[in-house]
XYZ file of C-alpha atoms in Angstrom:
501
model
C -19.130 -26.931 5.816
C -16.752 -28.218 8.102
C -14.394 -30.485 5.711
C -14.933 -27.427 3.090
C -13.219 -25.002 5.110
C -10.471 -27.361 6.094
C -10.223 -27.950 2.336
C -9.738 -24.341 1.920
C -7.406 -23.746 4.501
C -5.324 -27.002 3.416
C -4.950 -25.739 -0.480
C -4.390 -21.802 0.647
C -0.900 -24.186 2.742
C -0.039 -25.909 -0.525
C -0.434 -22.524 -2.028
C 2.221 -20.929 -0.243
C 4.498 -23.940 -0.429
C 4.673 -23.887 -4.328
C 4.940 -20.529 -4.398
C 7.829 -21.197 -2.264
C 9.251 -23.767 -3.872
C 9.316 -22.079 -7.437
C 10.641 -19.184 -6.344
C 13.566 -20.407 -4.326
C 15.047 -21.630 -8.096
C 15.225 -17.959 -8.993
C 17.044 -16.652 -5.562
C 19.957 -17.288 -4.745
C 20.634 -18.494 -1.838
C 21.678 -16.141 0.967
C 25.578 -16.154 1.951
C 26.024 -16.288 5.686
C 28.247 -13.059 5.611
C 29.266 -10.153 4.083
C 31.117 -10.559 0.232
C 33.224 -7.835 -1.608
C 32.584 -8.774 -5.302
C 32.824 -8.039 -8.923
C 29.433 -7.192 -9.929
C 27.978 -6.731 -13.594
C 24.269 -6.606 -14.182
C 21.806 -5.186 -16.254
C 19.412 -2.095 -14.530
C 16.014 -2.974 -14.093
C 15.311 -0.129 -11.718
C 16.280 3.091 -10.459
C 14.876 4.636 -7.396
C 16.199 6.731 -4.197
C 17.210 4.933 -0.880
C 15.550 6.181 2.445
C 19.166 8.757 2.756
C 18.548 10.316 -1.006
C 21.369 7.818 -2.853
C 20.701 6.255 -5.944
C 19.540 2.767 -5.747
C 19.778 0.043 -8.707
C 18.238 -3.095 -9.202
C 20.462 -5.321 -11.208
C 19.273 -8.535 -13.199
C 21.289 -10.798 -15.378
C 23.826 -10.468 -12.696
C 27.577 -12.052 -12.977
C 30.330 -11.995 -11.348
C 34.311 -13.150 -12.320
C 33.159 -17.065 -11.754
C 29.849 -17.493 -13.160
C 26.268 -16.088 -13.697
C 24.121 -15.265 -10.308
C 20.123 -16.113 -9.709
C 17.883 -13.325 -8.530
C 17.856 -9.540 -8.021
C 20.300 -7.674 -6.507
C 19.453 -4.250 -5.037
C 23.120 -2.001 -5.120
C 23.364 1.535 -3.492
C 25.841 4.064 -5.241
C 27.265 6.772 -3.331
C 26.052 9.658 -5.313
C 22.514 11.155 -4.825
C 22.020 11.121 -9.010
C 22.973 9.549 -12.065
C 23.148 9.428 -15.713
C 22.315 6.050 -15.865
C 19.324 4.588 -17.235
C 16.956 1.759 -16.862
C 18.078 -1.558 -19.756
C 21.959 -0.113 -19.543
C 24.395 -2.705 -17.907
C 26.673 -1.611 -15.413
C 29.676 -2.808 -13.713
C 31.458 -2.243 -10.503
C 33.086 -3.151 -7.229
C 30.462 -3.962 -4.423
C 30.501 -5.325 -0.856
C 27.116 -7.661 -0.633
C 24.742 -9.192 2.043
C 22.219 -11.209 2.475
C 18.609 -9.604 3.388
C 18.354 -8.027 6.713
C 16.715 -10.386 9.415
C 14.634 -9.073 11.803
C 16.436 -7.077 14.333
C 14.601 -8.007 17.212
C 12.275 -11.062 18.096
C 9.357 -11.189 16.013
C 10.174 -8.131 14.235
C 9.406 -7.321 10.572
C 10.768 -9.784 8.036
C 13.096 -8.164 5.358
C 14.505 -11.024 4.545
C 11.085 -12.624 3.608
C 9.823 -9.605 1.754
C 12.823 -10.008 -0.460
C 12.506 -13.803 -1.054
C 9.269 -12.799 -2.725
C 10.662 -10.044 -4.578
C 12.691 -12.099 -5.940
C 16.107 -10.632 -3.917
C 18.683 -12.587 -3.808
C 21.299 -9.756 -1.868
C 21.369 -5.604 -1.042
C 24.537 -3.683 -1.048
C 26.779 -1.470 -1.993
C 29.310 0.156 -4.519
C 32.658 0.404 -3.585
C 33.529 1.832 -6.709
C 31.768 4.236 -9.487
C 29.302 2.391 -11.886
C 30.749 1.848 -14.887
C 27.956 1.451 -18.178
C 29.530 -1.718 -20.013
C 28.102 -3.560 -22.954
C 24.797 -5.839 -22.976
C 25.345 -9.687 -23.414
C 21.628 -10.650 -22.863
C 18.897 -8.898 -23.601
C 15.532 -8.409 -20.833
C 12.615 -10.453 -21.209
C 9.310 -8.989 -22.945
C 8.191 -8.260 -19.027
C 10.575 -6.436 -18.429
C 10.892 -4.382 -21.379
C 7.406 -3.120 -20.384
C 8.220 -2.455 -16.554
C 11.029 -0.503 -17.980
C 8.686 1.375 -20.050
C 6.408 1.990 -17.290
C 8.739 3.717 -15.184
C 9.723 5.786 -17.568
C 6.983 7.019 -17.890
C 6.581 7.533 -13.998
C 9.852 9.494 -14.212
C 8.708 11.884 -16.922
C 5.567 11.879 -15.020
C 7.164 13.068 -11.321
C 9.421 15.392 -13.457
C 6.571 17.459 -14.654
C 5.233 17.560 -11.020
C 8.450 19.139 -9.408
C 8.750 21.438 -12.409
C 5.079 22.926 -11.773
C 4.504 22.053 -7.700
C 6.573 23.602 -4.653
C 9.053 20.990 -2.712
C 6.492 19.280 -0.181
C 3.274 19.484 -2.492
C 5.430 18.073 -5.165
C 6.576 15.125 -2.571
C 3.473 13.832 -1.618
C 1.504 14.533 -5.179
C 4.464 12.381 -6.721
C 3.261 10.095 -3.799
C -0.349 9.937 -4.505
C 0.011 9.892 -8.375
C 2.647 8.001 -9.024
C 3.805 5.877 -6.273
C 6.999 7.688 -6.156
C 8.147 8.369 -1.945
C 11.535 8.860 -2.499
C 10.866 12.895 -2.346
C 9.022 12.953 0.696
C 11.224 14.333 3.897
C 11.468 12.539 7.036
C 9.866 15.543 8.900
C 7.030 15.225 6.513
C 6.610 11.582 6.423
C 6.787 11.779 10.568
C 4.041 14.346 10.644
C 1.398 12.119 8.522
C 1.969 8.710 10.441
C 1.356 10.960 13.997
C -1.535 12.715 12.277
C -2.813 9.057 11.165
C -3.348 10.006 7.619
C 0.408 7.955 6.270
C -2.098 5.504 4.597
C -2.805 8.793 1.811
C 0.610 8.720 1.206
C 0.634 4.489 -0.302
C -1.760 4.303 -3.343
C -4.318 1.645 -1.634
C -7.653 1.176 -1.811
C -8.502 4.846 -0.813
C -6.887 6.525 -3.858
C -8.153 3.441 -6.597
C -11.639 3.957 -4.934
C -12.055 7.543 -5.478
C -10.515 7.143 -8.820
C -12.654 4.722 -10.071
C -15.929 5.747 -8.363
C -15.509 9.598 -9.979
C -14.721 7.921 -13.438
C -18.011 5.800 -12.835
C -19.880 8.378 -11.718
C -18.704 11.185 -14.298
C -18.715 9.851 -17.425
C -22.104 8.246 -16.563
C -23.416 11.724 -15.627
C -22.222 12.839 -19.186
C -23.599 9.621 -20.841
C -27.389 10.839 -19.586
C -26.810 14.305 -20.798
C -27.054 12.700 -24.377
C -30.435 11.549 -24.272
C -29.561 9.246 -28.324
C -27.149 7.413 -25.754
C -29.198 7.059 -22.451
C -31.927 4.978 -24.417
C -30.180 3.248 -26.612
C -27.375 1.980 -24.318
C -26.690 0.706 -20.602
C -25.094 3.803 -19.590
C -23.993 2.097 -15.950
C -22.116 -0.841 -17.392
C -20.441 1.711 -20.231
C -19.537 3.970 -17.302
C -17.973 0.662 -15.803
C -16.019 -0.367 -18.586
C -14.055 3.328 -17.994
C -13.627 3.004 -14.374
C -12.346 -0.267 -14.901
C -9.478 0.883 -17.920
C -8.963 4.266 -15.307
C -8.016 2.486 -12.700
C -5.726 -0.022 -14.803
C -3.685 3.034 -16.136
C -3.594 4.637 -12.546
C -2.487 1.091 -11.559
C 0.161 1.499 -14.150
C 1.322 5.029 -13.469
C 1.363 4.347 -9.527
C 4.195 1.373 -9.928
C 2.416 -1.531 -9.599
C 3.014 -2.170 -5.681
C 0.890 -4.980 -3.901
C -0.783 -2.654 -2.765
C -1.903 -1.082 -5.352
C -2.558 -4.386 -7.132
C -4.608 -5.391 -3.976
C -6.892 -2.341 -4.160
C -7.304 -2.998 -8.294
C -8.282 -6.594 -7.881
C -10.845 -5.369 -5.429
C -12.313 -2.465 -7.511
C -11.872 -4.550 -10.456
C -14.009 -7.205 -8.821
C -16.474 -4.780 -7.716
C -17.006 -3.090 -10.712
C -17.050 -6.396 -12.408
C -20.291 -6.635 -10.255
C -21.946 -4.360 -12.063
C -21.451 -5.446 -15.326
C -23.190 -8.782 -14.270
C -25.918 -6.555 -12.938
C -24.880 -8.342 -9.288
C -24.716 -6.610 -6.019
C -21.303 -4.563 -6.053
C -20.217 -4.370 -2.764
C -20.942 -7.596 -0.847
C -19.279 -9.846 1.585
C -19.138 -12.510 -1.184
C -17.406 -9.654 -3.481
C -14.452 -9.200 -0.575
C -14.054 -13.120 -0.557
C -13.511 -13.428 -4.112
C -11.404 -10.288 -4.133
C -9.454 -11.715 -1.227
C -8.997 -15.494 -2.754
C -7.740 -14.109 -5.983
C -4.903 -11.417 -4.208
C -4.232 -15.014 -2.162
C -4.206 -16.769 -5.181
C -1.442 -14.866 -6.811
C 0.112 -13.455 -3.591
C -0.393 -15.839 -0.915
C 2.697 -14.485 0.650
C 1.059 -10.775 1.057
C -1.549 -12.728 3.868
C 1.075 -11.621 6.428
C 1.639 -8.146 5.551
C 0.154 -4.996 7.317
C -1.015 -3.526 4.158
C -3.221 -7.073 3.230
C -4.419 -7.097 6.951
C -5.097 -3.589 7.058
C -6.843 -2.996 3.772
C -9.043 -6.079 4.150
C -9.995 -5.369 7.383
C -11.160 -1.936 6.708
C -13.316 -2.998 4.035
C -14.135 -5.975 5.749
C -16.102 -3.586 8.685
C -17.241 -1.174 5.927
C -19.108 -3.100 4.553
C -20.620 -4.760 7.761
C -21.143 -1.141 8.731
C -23.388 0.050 5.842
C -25.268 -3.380 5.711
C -26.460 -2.694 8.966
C -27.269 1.142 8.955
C -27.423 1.599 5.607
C -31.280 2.010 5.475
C -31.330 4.747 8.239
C -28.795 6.528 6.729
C -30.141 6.602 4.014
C -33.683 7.794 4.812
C -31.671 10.529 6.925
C -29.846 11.995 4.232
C -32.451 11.305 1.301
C -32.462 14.502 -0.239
C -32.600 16.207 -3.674
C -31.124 19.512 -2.369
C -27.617 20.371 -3.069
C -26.419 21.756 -0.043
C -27.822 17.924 1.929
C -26.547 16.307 -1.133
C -22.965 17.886 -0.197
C -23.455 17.298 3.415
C -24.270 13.589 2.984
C -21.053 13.123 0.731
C -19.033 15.039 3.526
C -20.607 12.842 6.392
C -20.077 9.420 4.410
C -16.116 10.278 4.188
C -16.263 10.740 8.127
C -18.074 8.256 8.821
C -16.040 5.917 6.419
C -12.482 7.570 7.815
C -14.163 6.871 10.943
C -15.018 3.348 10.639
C -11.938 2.274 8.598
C -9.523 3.496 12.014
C -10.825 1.403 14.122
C -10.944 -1.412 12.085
C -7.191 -1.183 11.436
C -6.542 -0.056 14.989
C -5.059 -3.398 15.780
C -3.375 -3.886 12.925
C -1.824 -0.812 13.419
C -0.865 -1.305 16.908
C 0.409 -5.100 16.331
C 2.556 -4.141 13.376
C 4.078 -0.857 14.162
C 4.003 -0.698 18.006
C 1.984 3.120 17.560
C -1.100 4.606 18.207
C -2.386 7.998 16.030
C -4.051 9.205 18.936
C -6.255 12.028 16.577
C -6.052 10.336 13.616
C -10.212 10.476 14.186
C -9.125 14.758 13.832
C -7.107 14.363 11.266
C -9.058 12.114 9.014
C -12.257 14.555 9.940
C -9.953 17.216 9.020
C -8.396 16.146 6.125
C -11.202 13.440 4.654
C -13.442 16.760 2.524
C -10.114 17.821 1.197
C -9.058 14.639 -0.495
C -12.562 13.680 -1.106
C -13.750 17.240 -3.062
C -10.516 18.534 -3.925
C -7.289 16.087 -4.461
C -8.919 12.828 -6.130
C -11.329 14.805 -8.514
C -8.407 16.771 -9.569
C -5.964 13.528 -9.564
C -8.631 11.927 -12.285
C -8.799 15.135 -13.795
C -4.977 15.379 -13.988
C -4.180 12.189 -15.277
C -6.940 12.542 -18.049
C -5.416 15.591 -19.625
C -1.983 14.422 -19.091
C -1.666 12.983 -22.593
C -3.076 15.926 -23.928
C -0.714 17.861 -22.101
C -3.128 20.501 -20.395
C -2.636 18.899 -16.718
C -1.424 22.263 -15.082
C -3.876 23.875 -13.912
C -6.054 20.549 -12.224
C -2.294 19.740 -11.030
C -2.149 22.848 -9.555
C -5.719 22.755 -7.701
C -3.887 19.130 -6.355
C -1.214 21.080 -4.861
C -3.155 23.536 -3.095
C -5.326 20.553 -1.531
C -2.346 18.744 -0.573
C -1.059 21.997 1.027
C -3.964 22.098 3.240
C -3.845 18.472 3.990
C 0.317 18.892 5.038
C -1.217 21.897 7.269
C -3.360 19.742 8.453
C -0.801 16.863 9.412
C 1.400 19.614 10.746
C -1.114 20.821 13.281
C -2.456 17.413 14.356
C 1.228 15.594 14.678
C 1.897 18.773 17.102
C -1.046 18.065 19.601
C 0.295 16.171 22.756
C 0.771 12.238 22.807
C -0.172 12.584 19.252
C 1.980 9.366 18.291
C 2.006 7.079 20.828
C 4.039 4.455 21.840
C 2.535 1.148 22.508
C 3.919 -2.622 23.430
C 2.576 -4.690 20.697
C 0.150 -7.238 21.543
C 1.017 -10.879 21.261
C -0.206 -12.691 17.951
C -2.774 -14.517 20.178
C -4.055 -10.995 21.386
C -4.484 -10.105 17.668
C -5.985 -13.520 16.547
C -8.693 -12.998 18.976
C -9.678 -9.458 17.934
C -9.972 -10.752 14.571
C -12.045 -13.840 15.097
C -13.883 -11.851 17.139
C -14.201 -9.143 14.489
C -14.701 -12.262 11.549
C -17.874 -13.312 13.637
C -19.105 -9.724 14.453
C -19.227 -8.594 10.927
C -20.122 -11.848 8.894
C -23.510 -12.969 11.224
C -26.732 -11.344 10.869
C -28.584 -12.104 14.025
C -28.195 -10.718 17.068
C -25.846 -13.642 18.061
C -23.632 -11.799 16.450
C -22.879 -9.024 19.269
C -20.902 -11.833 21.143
C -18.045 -11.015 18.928
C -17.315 -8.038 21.342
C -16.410 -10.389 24.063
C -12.954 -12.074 22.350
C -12.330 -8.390 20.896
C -11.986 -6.778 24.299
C -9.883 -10.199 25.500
C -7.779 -9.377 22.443
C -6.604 -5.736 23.346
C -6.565 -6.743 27.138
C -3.939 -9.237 25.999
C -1.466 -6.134 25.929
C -1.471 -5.871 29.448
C -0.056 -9.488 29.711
C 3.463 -8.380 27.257
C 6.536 -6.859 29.092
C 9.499 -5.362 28.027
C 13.090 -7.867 27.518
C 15.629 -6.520 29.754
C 18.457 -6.868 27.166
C 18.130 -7.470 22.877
C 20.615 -8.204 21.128
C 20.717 -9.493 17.094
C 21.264 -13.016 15.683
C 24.853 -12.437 15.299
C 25.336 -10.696 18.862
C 27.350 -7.886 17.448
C 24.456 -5.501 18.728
C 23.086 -5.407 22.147
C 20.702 -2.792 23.564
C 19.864 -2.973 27.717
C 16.946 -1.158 29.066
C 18.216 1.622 31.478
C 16.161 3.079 35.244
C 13.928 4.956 32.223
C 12.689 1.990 30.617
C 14.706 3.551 27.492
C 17.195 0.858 25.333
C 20.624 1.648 25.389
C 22.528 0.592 22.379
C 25.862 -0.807 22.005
């Protein structure tokens, strides 16, 4: 067991080094400063920067002396453009490499990039001029092109039917698309400790697929030629499956996204072997084949975060599954509703604390109600946004979305009343020195050996959790930061503020 698990750990570091490896001969390799250039390029995507300005990503890019490797992300000045996705473009812009972390052991742009495939960010110095194609985009591509078309035509019918903020956050939800949400409004859900509704995750592609299973499987027993000829479960599967692959689609494709597929997808594929669905084993294999193709994403807060939730979920319900169950076994509709309303609080419930250090490591912030807020807000999304999302984005080829679109709105109304309310209470965001990496490597060993033992050995997982969020109490604040270059310094003042210079 022993050499098997150093095995594992010793191909998951050759992994990553491959991956390295073959994608440093597609990135360019970062200049040391900043670079006023000619830049042509070919749009592969169009989105909104954090201030509202148009943003393009450029491949095929060249400059006066030869061809460059990589993307290259390019902000214009103007908050909209005619431009397209496929059109080349040319133009005058000052370049630089990925942004390092700004302070020590802060968040890695430049590494998030790498594996994007980034080779520099920027921006225009002049207008972008459209200029003719030499080469033309691989068959990839073509089809991400296609795809976000398709997300623009579907966030355009959104703000033409849905007020300003509902339209932000359904354009959010639906298709992946942030760039409309306000900072006031983004603020409000990370204090309120609901901003994880606002990234398609494993929340939304649950829900999704769970009321496609469970609909069309309803429907399917209605028919009673169908219920006894056919495995209506495994046909019911089959949908979820292809519902969740064009939500996938429609959302953009983040990691994400393509986490919380490959987990659903997994799951689901469960049932169509007629194996147990949601298992321990299940989250292994769901988590060795996101590692398998992203290795990189191991790092990131959303990997962490979305694993670890499911990870204690699941630990959760195989322990008090059977009580719970026997307390809400019921055929009456009103318990029925109750139960569904109590598993959502429970589950918000559960899922917090399990990401609680994440949350705390990563982003140096504590939702202090974000128990309220998901209690609050949990019914809402549960019985009223996702069943009308699904609904939405059935009749959306058919072109009779407006009304279930509508009903969306109204729930994500309540929910941004919700946020509102909660991010108002006192402390409701609160500051918090990140623990070290240590800290956080004991809560999750500790929370590894709590979840994944059966016998009552088990409990002594507490003991290196509580060691882990004591470890905060052992981090103090630097007097003085400053970046690599030195051109920025910030000195804490009598107030324990920073000062920047």
């Amino acid at each position: 067991m022993v050499t098997g698990s150093l095995l594992v750990i010793a191909l998951g570091f050759s992994n990553i080094q491959i991956r390295s490896m073959y994608q440093a001969k597609f990135v360019e390799k970062p200049s040391v400063q900043k670079e006023v250039t000619y830049l042509k390029g070919q749009i592969l995507k169009i989105d909104l920067s954090a201030k509202g300005k148009t943003r393009l990503l450029l491949t095929n890019v060249q400059d006066f002396d030869k061809e460059r490797k990589g993307l290259y992300r390019v902000t214009l000045s103007a908050k909209s453009t005619d431009l397209t996705e496929g059109k080349c473009v040319e133009m005058v812009a000052t370049l630089m490499p990925p942004m390092a972390p700004v302070v020590p052991d802060g968040y890695q742009f430049n590494r998030k990039s790498f594996y994007e495939g980034i080779s520099a960010i920027g921006y225009a110095n002049s207008f972008a001029y459209e200029t003719d194609c030499k080469q033309s985009l691989s068959l990839k591509q073509k089809i991400n092109i296609f795809i976000s078309y398709l997300r623009k035509n579907v966030v355009c019918n959104i703000e033409d039917i849905l007020p300003k903020d509902q339209a932000a956050v359904v354009s959010a939800i639906l298709a992946g698309d942030r760039s409309l949400i306000s900072e006031r409004l983004n603020q409000q859900y990370r204090d309120s400790g609901l901003a994880h509704f606002l990234s398609i995750s494993g929340l939304h592609m649950s829900m999704i697929a769970a009321i496609s299973f469970f609909v069309l499987r309803l429907l399917l027993t209605l028919i009673p030629n169908v219920a006894l000829k056919y495995d209506c479960k495994k046909i019911s599967a089959l949908f979820a499956i292809f519902m969740g692959f064009i939500y996938l689609l429609i959302s953009g494709m983040e990691i994400p996204a393509q986490r919380a597929f490959i987990m659903t997808f997994v799951v689901l594929l469960g049932v169509l072997f007629s194996r147990n669905a949601i298992s321990m084993r299940m989250l292994g294999f769901a988590a060795f084949v996101v590692l398998l193709i992203s290795p990189q994403s191991l790092v990131s807060a959303s990997f962490q975060m979305s694993f670890a939730a499911v990870l204690v979920l699941i630990a959760f319900y195989e322990r008090f599954a059977s009580p719970i169950n026997k307390f809400f076994k019921s055929r009456n509709i009103i318990k029925i509703i109750i139960a569904y309303i109590m598993g959502l609080l429970i589950s918000d419930f559960v899922a917090s604390m399990a990401t609680l250090p994440f949350a705390i490591y990563h982003f140096n912030k504590v939702a202090v109600y974000t128990t309220l807020g998901n209690m609050l807000a949990g019914p809402v999304i549960g019985l009223i946004i996702m069943p009308f999302v699904f609904l939405t984005l059935f009749l959306m080829p058919l072109n009779l979305y407006e009304l279930p679109l509508k009903i969306v709105g109204f729930g994500v109304e309540l929910v941004n009343n919700i946020t509102s309310y909660v991010a108002s209470l006192p402390n409701a965001g609160y500051q918090i020195l990140s623990m070290p990496f240590w800290g956080l490597m004991l809560i999750v060993w500790g929370g590894l050996w709590l979840c994944i033992w059966q016998r009552k050995w088990r409990l002594w997982g507490a003991l290196p959790i509580v060691l882990g969020f004591l470890s905060i109490f052992t981090v103090t604040k630097p007097d003085v930061i400053y970046d690599f270059k030195g051109t920025h310094i910030a000195v804490k003042d009598n107030f324990d503020n920073f000062n920047l210079d």
